[in-house]
CSV table of C-alpha atoms in Angstrom, one decimal:
chain,number,residue,atom,x,y,z
A,298,UNK,CA,-12.6,-26.3,-8.3
A,299,UNK,CA,-15.2,-26.2,-5.2
A,300,UNK,CA,-18.1,-24.1,-6.7
A,301,UNK,CA,-19.2,-22.8,-2.8
A,302,UNK,CA,-15.6,-21.5,-2.5
A,303,UNK,CA,-15.5,-19.5,-5.9
A,304,UNK,CA,-18.9,-18.5,-5.4
A,305,UNK,CA,-18.2,-16.6,-2.1
A,306,UNK,CA,-14.8,-15.2,-3.4
A,307,UNK,CA,-16.5,-13.9,-6.7
A,308,UNK,CA,-19.4,-12.6,-4.4
A,309,UNK,CA,-17.7,-11.0,-1.9
A,310,UNK,CA,-14.2,-9.7,-3.5
A,311,UNK,CA,-14.8,-9.4,-7.1
A,312,UNK,CA,-13.1,-12.4,-8.9
A,313,UNK,CA,-10.0,-11.6,-10.4
A,314,UNK,CA,-9.2,-11.0,-14.3
A,315,UNK,CA,-7.1,-13.1,-16.1
A,316,UNK,CA,-4.1,-10.4,-15.6
A,317,UNK,CA,-4.1,-10.5,-11.7
A,318,UNK,CA,-5.4,-13.9,-10.9
A,319,UNK,CA,-2.0,-15.1,-10.1
A,320,UNK,CA,-1.4,-16.3,-6.7
A,321,UNK,CA,2.6,-15.8,-6.6
A,322,UNK,CA,4.6,-12.9,-5.7
A,323,UNK,CA,7.6,-11.1,-7.7
A,324,UNK,CA,8.7,-9.4,-4.8
A,325,UNK,CA,12.1,-10.9,-2.8
A,326,UNK,CA,10.0,-10.1,0.2
A,327,UNK,CA,8.8,-13.2,2.4
A,328,UNK,CA,5.5,-13.9,2.0
A,329,UNK,CA,3.1,-13.4,5.1
A,330,UNK,CA,-0.6,-14.2,5.5
A,331,UNK,CA,-2.7,-12.9,7.7
A,332,UNK,CA,-5.9,-14.4,9.3
A,333,UNK,CA,-8.4,-12.4,11.0
A,334,UNK,CA,-12.1,-11.7,11.3
A,335,UNK,CA,-13.5,-8.9,13.2
A,336,UNK,CA,-12.9,-5.5,13.6
A,337,UNK,CA,-10.1,-5.6,16.4
A,338,UNK,CA,-8.2,-8.0,13.6
A,339,UNK,CA,-8.3,-4.4,11.4
A,340,UNK,CA,-5.5,-3.2,14.0
A,341,UNK,CA,-3.1,-5.9,13.5
A,342,UNK,CA,-3.9,-5.8,9.7
A,343,UNK,CA,-3.0,-2.0,9.5
A,344,UNK,CA,0.2,-2.7,11.6
A,345,UNK,CA,1.3,-5.3,9.1
A,346,UNK,CA,0.7,-3.3,5.9
A,347,UNK,CA,2.1,-0.4,7.0
A,348,UNK,CA,5.5,-1.9,8.3
A,349,UNK,CA,5.6,-3.9,5.0
A,350,UNK,CA,6.3,-0.4,2.8
A,351,UNK,CA,8.8,0.2,5.0
A,352,UNK,CA,12.2,0.1,2.8
A,353,UNK,CA,14.1,-2.3,4.7
A,354,UNK,CA,11.0,-4.5,5.3
A,355,UNK,CA,11.6,-8.2,5.2
A,356,UNK,CA,7.9,-9.3,4.1
A,357,UNK,CA,4.8,-8.7,2.1
A,358,UNK,CA,1.3,-9.3,3.2
A,359,UNK,CA,0.6,-11.9,0.4
A,360,UNK,CA,-2.9,-13.1,1.5
A,361,UNK,CA,-5.7,-12.4,3.9
A,362,UNK,CA,-8.0,-15.2,5.4
A,363,UNK,CA,-11.2,-14.3,6.8
A,364,UNK,CA,-14.5,-15.7,7.8
A,365,UNK,CA,-16.9,-16.1,5.1
A,366,UNK,CA,-19.4,-13.2,4.2
A,367,UNK,CA,-22.9,-13.2,6.4
A,368,UNK,CA,-26.4,-12.2,6.5
A,369,UNK,CA,-26.9,-8.9,8.7
A,370,UNK,CA,-29.4,-6.2,9.2
A,371,UNK,CA,-32.9,-6.4,8.4
A,372,UNK,CA,-32.5,-7.2,4.6
A,373,UNK,CA,-30.2,-10.0,5.6
A,374,UNK,CA,-27.7,-8.6,3.0
A,375,UNK,CA,-25.0,-10.9,2.6
A,376,UNK,CA,-22.1,-8.8,4.0
A,377,UNK,CA,-18.1,-9.8,4.4
A,378,UNK,CA,-16.4,-9.7,7.5
A,379,UNK,CA,-15.1,-6.4,9.0
A,380,UNK,CA,-11.8,-7.5,8.3
A,381,UNK,CA,-12.3,-8.3,4.6
A,382,UNK,CA,-14.4,-4.7,4.2
A,383,UNK,CA,-11.3,-2.9,5.8
A,384,UNK,CA,-8.9,-5.0,3.8
A,385,UNK,CA,-10.9,-3.8,0.8
A,386,UNK,CA,-11.1,-0.3,1.4
A,387,UNK,CA,-7.5,-0.1,2.0
A,388,UNK,CA,-7.4,-1.4,-1.9
A,389,UNK,CA,-6.0,-4.9,-1.0
A,390,UNK,CA,-6.1,-7.2,-3.8
A,391,UNK,CA,-9.8,-8.9,-3.6
A,392,UNK,CA,-8.4,-12.2,-5.3
A,393,UNK,CA,-5.8,-12.5,-2.3
A,394,UNK,CA,-8.7,-12.5,0.1
A,395,UNK,CA,-9.9,-16.2,1.1
A,396,UNK,CA,-13.0,-17.1,2.8
A,397,UNK,CA,-13.1,-20.6,3.5
A,398,UNK,CA,-16.0,-22.1,5.6
A,399,UNK,CA,-13.0,-24.1,7.2
A,400,UNK,CA,-9.3,-24.2,7.5
A,401,UNK,CA,-9.0,-27.5,6.2
A,402,UNK,CA,-10.7,-27.3,3.1
A,403,UNK,CA,-8.7,-28.9,0.4
A,404,UNK,CA,-9.1,-26.0,-2.3
A,405,UNK,CA,-8.4,-23.6,0.1
A,406,UNK,CA,-5.4,-25.4,1.2
A,407,UNK,CA,-4.3,-25.5,-2.3
A,408,UNK,CA,-4.3,-21.8,-3.0
A,409,UNK,CA,-2.2,-21.4,0.5
A,410,UNK,CA,0.8,-23.7,-0.6
A,411,UNK,CA,0.9,-21.8,-4.5
A,412,UNK,CA,1.7,-18.8,-2.1
A,413,UNK,CA,4.5,-20.4,-0.3
A,414,UNK,CA,4.0,-18.6,2.8
A,415,UNK,CA,6.9,-18.0,5.1
A,416,UNK,CA,4.7,-17.1,8.0
A,417,UNK,CA,1.0,-16.9,9.2
A,418,UNK,CA,-0.6,-14.4,11.7
A,419,UNK,CA,-3.8,-14.9,13.4
A,420,UNK,CA,-5.9,-12.5,15.7
A,421,UNK,CA,-9.3,-13.4,16.1
A,422,UNK,CA,-9.6,-15.6,13.2
A,423,UNK,CA,-12.4,-17.4,14.6
A,424,UNK,CA,-11.5,-20.9,13.0
A,425,UNK,CA,-9.7,-23.8,14.4
A,426,UNK,CA,-6.3,-24.5,12.4
A,427,UNK,CA,-5.5,-28.2,11.3
A,428,UNK,CA,-2.5,-29.8,11.1
A,429,UNK,CA,-2.3,-29.7,7.1
A,430,UNK,CA,-2.6,-25.7,7.8
A,431,UNK,CA,0.3,-25.6,10.0
A,432,UNK,CA,2.6,-27.6,8.1
A,433,UNK,CA,2.6,-24.9,5.6
A,434,UNK,CA,4.1,-21.9,6.4
A,435,UNK,CA,8.2,-22.7,6.6
A,436,UNK,CA,8.4,-20.5,9.9
A,437,UNK,CA,5.0,-21.2,11.6
A,438,UNK,CA,1.9,-19.8,12.5
A,439,UNK,CA,1.9,-17.0,15.0
A,440,UNK,CA,-1.1,-16.0,17.3
A,441,UNK,CA,-1.8,-12.7,19.0
A,442,UNK,CA,-4.0,-13.6,22.2
A,443,UNK,CA,-5.6,-11.1,24.8
A,444,UNK,CA,-4.3,-12.5,27.8
A,445,UNK,CA,-1.2,-13.6,29.6
A,446,UNK,CA,-0.9,-17.3,28.3
A,447,UNK,CA,-1.1,-19.9,29.8
A,448,UNK,CA,-4.0,-17.9,31.7
A,449,UNK,CA,-7.3,-17.5,29.9
A,450,UNK,CA,-7.0,-19.9,27.1
A,451,UNK,CA,-9.9,-20.2,24.9
A,452,UNK,CA,-12.9,-17.8,23.3
A,453,UNK,CA,-13.3,-15.4,26.0
A,454,UNK,CA,-10.1,-14.4,27.7
A,455,UNK,CA,-10.8,-10.8,28.1
A,456,UNK,CA,-14.5,-10.8,29.2
A,457,UNK,CA,-13.4,-14.0,31.8
A,458,UNK,CA,-10.5,-11.6,33.2
A,459,UNK,CA,-13.2,-8.8,33.7
A,460,UNK,CA,-15.5,-11.4,35.2
A,461,UNK,CA,-12.9,-12.5,37.8
A,462,UNK,CA,-12.0,-9.0,38.7
A,463,UNK,CA,-8.2,-9.7,38.1
A,464,UNK,CA,-6.0,-6.3,37.8
A,465,UNK,CA,-3.9,-7.4,35.7
A,466,UNK,CA,-3.8,-8.9,32.2
A,467,UNK,CA,-1.9,-8.6,28.8
A,468,UNK,CA,-1.3,-9.8,25.1
A,469,UNK,CA,0.7,-12.9,24.2
A,470,UNK,CA,2.6,-13.8,21.2
A,471,UNK,CA,3.1,-17.5,20.8
A,472,UNK,CA,3.4,-20.2,18.2
A,473,UNK,CA,0.3,-22.0,17.2
A,474,UNK,CA,0.0,-25.7,18.1
A,475,UNK,CA,-2.8,-28.1,17.7
A,476,UNK,CA,-3.7,-27.9,21.3
A,477,UNK,CA,-5.8,-24.9,22.4
A,478,UNK,CA,-3.8,-21.7,23.0
A,479,UNK,CA,-1.3,-23.8,24.1
A,480,UNK,CA,1.9,-23.0,22.2
A,481,UNK,CA,5.2,-21.5,23.1
A,482,UNK,CA,5.2,-18.1,24.1
A,483,UNK,CA,7.6,-15.8,22.2
A,484,UNK,CA,6.9,-12.3,24.3
A,485,UNK,CA,4.3,-10.9,26.1
A,486,UNK,CA,3.2,-7.5,27.4
A,487,UNK,CA,1.2,-6.7,30.6
A,488,UNK,CA,-1.3,-4.2,31.6
A,489,UNK,CA,-3.3,-3.2,34.4
A,490,UNK,CA,-7.1,-3.4,34.1
A,491,UNK,CA,-8.7,0.1,34.8
A,492,UNK,CA,-12.0,-0.4,37.3
A,493,UNK,CA,-14.5,1.1,34.8
A,494,UNK,CA,-13.0,-0.5,31.2
A,495,UNK,CA,-15.6,-2.9,29.4
A,496,UNK,CA,-14.4,-5.6,27.3
A,497,UNK,CA,-14.7,-3.8,24.1
A,498,UNK,CA,-12.2,-1.2,25.0
A,499,UNK,CA,-9.8,-3.4,26.9
A,500,UNK,CA,-9.7,-5.8,23.8
A,501,UNK,CA,-8.9,-3.0,21.5
A,502,UNK,CA,-6.0,-2.0,23.8
A,503,UNK,CA,-4.8,-5.1,24.0
A,504,UNK,CA,-4.7,-6.0,20.0
A,505,UNK,CA,-3.2,-2.6,19.7
A,506,UNK,CA,-0.2,-3.7,21.8
A,507,UNK,CA,-0.2,-7.3,20.3
A,508,UNK,CA,0.5,-5.2,17.1
A,509,UNK,CA,3.3,-3.5,18.3
A,510,UNK,CA,4.8,-6.5,20.1
A,511,UNK,CA,4.3,-8.5,16.6
A,512,UNK,CA,6.0,-6.0,14.5
A,513,UNK,CA,9.0,-5.8,17.2
A,514,UNK,CA,9.5,-9.6,17.2
A,515,UNK,CA,8.8,-10.5,13.0
A,516,UNK,CA,12.8,-10.2,12.9
A,517,UNK,CA,13.3,-13.0,15.6
A,518,UNK,CA,10.4,-14.9,14.1
A,519,UNK,CA,12.3,-15.0,10.4
A,520,UNK,CA,15.5,-15.5,11.4
A,521,UNK,CA,14.4,-18.5,13.5
A,522,UNK,CA,15.7,-17.2,16.8
A,523,UNK,CA,12.2,-16.8,18.3
A,524,UNK,CA,11.7,-20.7,18.1
A,525,UNK,CA,14.7,-20.9,20.5
A,526,UNK,CA,13.8,-18.5,22.8
A,527,UNK,CA,10.0,-19.3,23.2
A,528,UNK,CA,9.0,-20.5,26.2
A,529,UNK,CA,7.0,-23.6,26.6
A,530,UNK,CA,3.7,-23.1,28.5
A,531,UNK,CA,3.6,-24.6,32.1
A,532,UNK,CA,-0.1,-26.5,31.5
A,533,UNK,CA,-0.5,-26.8,35.3
A,534,UNK,CA,-1.0,-23.2,35.5
A,535,UNK,CA,-3.5,-23.0,32.4
A,536,UNK,CA,-6.9,-21.7,33.2
A,537,UNK,CA,-9.5,-21.2,30.3
A,538,UNK,CA,-11.7,-18.9,29.1
A,539,UNK,CA,-14.7,-20.5,27.5
A,540,UNK,CA,-17.5,-19.0,25.2
A,541,UNK,CA,-19.8,-16.8,27.4
A,542,UNK,CA,-23.4,-17.8,27.9
A,543,UNK,CA,-26.1,-14.9,27.1
A,544,UNK,CA,-27.6,-15.6,31.0
A,545,UNK,CA,-24.1,-14.8,32.7
A,546,UNK,CA,-24.3,-11.3,32.2
A,547,UNK,CA,-27.7,-10.7,33.6
A,548,UNK,CA,-27.3,-8.7,37.0
A,549,UNK,CA,-29.2,-10.4,40.3
A,550,UNK,CA,-29.1,-8.1,42.9
A,551,UNK,CA,-28.9,-11.1,45.4
A,552,UNK,CA,-25.2,-11.2,44.1
A,553,UNK,CA,-22.5,-9.3,46.0
A,554,UNK,CA,-21.7,-5.9,45.0
A,555,UNK,CA,-18.1,-7.1,43.5
A,556,UNK,CA,-19.5,-9.6,41.3
A,557,UNK,CA,-21.8,-7.1,40.0
A,558,UNK,CA,-19.4,-4.5,39.2
A,559,UNK,CA,-17.3,-7.5,37.2
A,560,UNK,CA,-20.3,-8.3,35.4
A,561,UNK,CA,-20.7,-5.0,34.0
A,562,UNK,CA,-17.9,-5.4,31.9
A,563,UNK,CA,-19.0,-8.1,30.2
A,564,UNK,CA,-20.1,-8.5,26.7
A,565,UNK,CA,-20.8,-11.3,24.2
A,566,UNK,CA,-17.6,-13.5,23.7
A,567,UNK,CA,-15.3,-13.1,20.7
A,568,UNK,CA,-13.7,-16.5,19.2
A,569,UNK,CA,-10.0,-16.1,19.2
C-alpha cells in the first residue's frame, strides 16, 4: 500500500484496529460515498447521516473522501479538513475517512472499489475526478453545485454571481461527467439574492437548500429514474466562474458605484 496514504490516514484518523479495518458493510442498505472538504460540506454530510438513520432509509454513508490534512495556524500544525473534523466529531469511523492527494491514486481507487458504492455524492470536494473514479459507483456520481447550471460553471460560482450583480441564483443537482460542471441536471432550486448578502452567507444558504434537494431526489437516483429525467445542459448558454484572484477584490473609487457594491460581497474562491 502506498506509504504516504497510510501515513495520512494513520496520522489524521487513527488507523483502524484489526477488528474494525474491513471496508465492507453487512447492511442491506445501499452504500453511498460522500466527498467534500470545507465546512459548508458538513451541511450536506449531516443531512445524509441523519437521513440514513431513518427506518425506511435506502442507504448508508459507507465512507467519506476529503482533502488531505494541511498545516494551519502559527504552529503550522497538521490539521484535518473541516469536513473530516466534523465527521470525527460526529463519531464517524476514522478508518472510513480517506484523504488521497488525488482522486486517481491506485490505492484509493482500490479501497473505493472494495466498498462497492452504489452512489458517490460530491459537495465542494475540490479535486478533479478522473474517469476511473467515475466508473466505480453503480448509479454514478452526483454533484451539488451552487448555481443554476449551465450558468457559473467552475471554482467560484457564488462569488462571480455576486460580482455580476445578478438578482437570482440557485443550486443544481447534476450528474458528474469529465467536463467541468457539464453533466445532466437532475433538479435545481432558485433563490433571490439579497442586496447586502456576502459570499459565505449565500454559500451556506445554497448548500443548505442543496442538501434538502439531494435528500428529496435520492430515491429517484437509486431507482434510475433520475437518469431518465435529467436534462442535458445547453452548452451554448454556459458561463464560467473561474478562480478569483486576490486583486479582483480591491476597491478603486474610480469605478462605478454598482461595481463597488458588488465587489463588497466577494471572498476568496472555494473550489467546487
